[in-house]
Amino acid sequence: MSHTNQTLGEFIIENQSSFKYTSGELSRLINSIRLAAKVVNHEVNKAGLVDILGAVGDTNIQGENQQKLDVYANEKFIQTMTKRNIVCGIASEEEDDFVAINSQDENHQNKYIVLIDPLDGSSNIDVNVSVGTIFSVYRRVTPVGTPVTIEDFLQKGNQQVAAGYVIYGTSTMLVYTTGDGVNGFTLNPAIGSFYLSHPNMQFPEDGQIYSVNEGNYIHFPKGIKDFIKYCQKEEEDRPYTSRYIGSLVSDFHRNMIKGGIYMYPKSSKNMNGKLRLLYECNPMAFLAEQANGKASDGFTRIMDIEPTELHERVPFICGSKNMVEKAEEFMRNA
Ligand code: P6P
């Protein structure tokens, strides 16, 4: 099949057999994420009209309760995945504990679990900056036929079977991997279909962009400070360009296309950094590695970190392989 104008649905069908666990359930799961992405996209794009439609907590002109968009996104993703009767449990940044999905699966036969950040960077919505949804998919490890437990969620990132993000930007894209490379699909809002626009996405091995909140510079470890000064030094292909928009999905997406590094290090203010291991760092690390990039906490591969709790945070360095390795070198030698 010609890949020009291939829809996400056609791509899933064409590539179904290449997925080693192929049984169609993962395809149906990706399809449920596709539906939720379109529903959330519609609401995110209306956000600027909230004054007309009613502020959060009010009832809008349709008489609907105006919800915070991250709460809305959380509900929509959980709802669509539940209805497809594929997952046995979901963990979310918006939920204190994991949500066991038993509604249509009273015999606990479903074998996938999903972890999501339903609307990362949602504080940017008020200033019209792109935001994103991040998702991570595993097979359960406890016996099928029993209720899902926390053990199913505390798996290392190297056990992921799929991961991806939706970026609600100048266009809305779904970018994901099932372990066979990274592909990007752009939504045509006129007809509500995603089209393969970025096949086989790859991080350039080198880049000229570094993304970090330099307002925290004085709180960073010495190795990170040394790497930032390296990026700014007038020599060879430097100084690099600093680009940081406070939205992980957007900074990651730009760096994957152009080459670059994103860092959210630990600091004296955030001893483990800010980003969550299970539903931010692991899925972005899976994508990065599948796109010839790299992701670590400065010393350890992100996907090899043993999780201990659902919402734990880790320092995060991710992007073009040579840039991540240079940052790791400064961290080792600090
Ligand atoms: P800071 C958004 O809240 C987020 O989780 C990421 O998307 C973003 O890169 C980071 O936090 C921004 O955090 O502390 O620099 O504002």
Tab-separated table of C-alpha atoms and ligand atoms in Angstrom, residues 93 117 120-124 213 216 244 246-249 251 262 264 270 274-275 280, ligand 1:
chain	number	residue	atom	x	y	z
A	93	GLU	CA	-1.489	11.626	36.996
A	117	ASP	CA	-0.598	11.848	31.820
A	120	ASP	CA	0.729	17.418	30.381
A	121	GLY	CA	1.561	21.109	30.584
A	122	SER	CA	-2.116	22.011	31.069
A	123	SER	CA	-1.133	25.301	32.761
A	124	ASN	CA	-0.034	26.424	29.270
A	213	ASN	CA	14.430	25.795	32.761
A	216	ASN	CA	16.621	26.825	38.258
A	244	TYR	CA	12.137	25.651	26.416
A	246	GLY	CA	7.399	24.437	29.505
A	247	SER	CA	5.577	21.624	27.729
A	248	LEU	CA	7.500	18.319	27.680
A	249	VAL	CA	5.652	16.874	24.693
A	251	ASP	CA	9.941	20.357	23.535
A	262	TYR	CA	15.591	18.107	27.019
A	264	TYR	CA	14.585	18.271	33.884
A	270	ASN	CA	13.271	19.103	43.563
A	274	LYS	CA	9.767	17.058	38.670
A	275	LEU	CA	8.789	14.547	35.980
A	280	GLU	CA	6.058	10.771	31.589
B	1	P6P	P1	8.828	24.061	34.984
B	1	P6P	C1	4.551	20.639	32.674
B	1	P6P	O1	4.054	20.966	33.979
B	1	P6P	C2	5.781	19.760	32.881
B	1	P6P	O2	5.402	18.570	33.514
B	1	P6P	C3	6.464	19.483	31.553
B	1	P6P	O3	5.568	19.356	30.496
B	1	P6P	C4	7.374	20.689	31.397
B	1	P6P	O4	8.522	20.417	30.598
B	1	P6P	C5	7.767	20.999	32.851
B	1	P6P	O5	6.736	20.450	33.680
B	1	P6P	C6	7.856	22.490	33.114
B	1	P6P	O6	8.229	22.646	34.479
B	1	P6P	O7	9.213	23.798	36.424
B	1	P6P	O8	10.042	24.356	34.116
B	1	P6P	O9	7.715	25.065	34.799
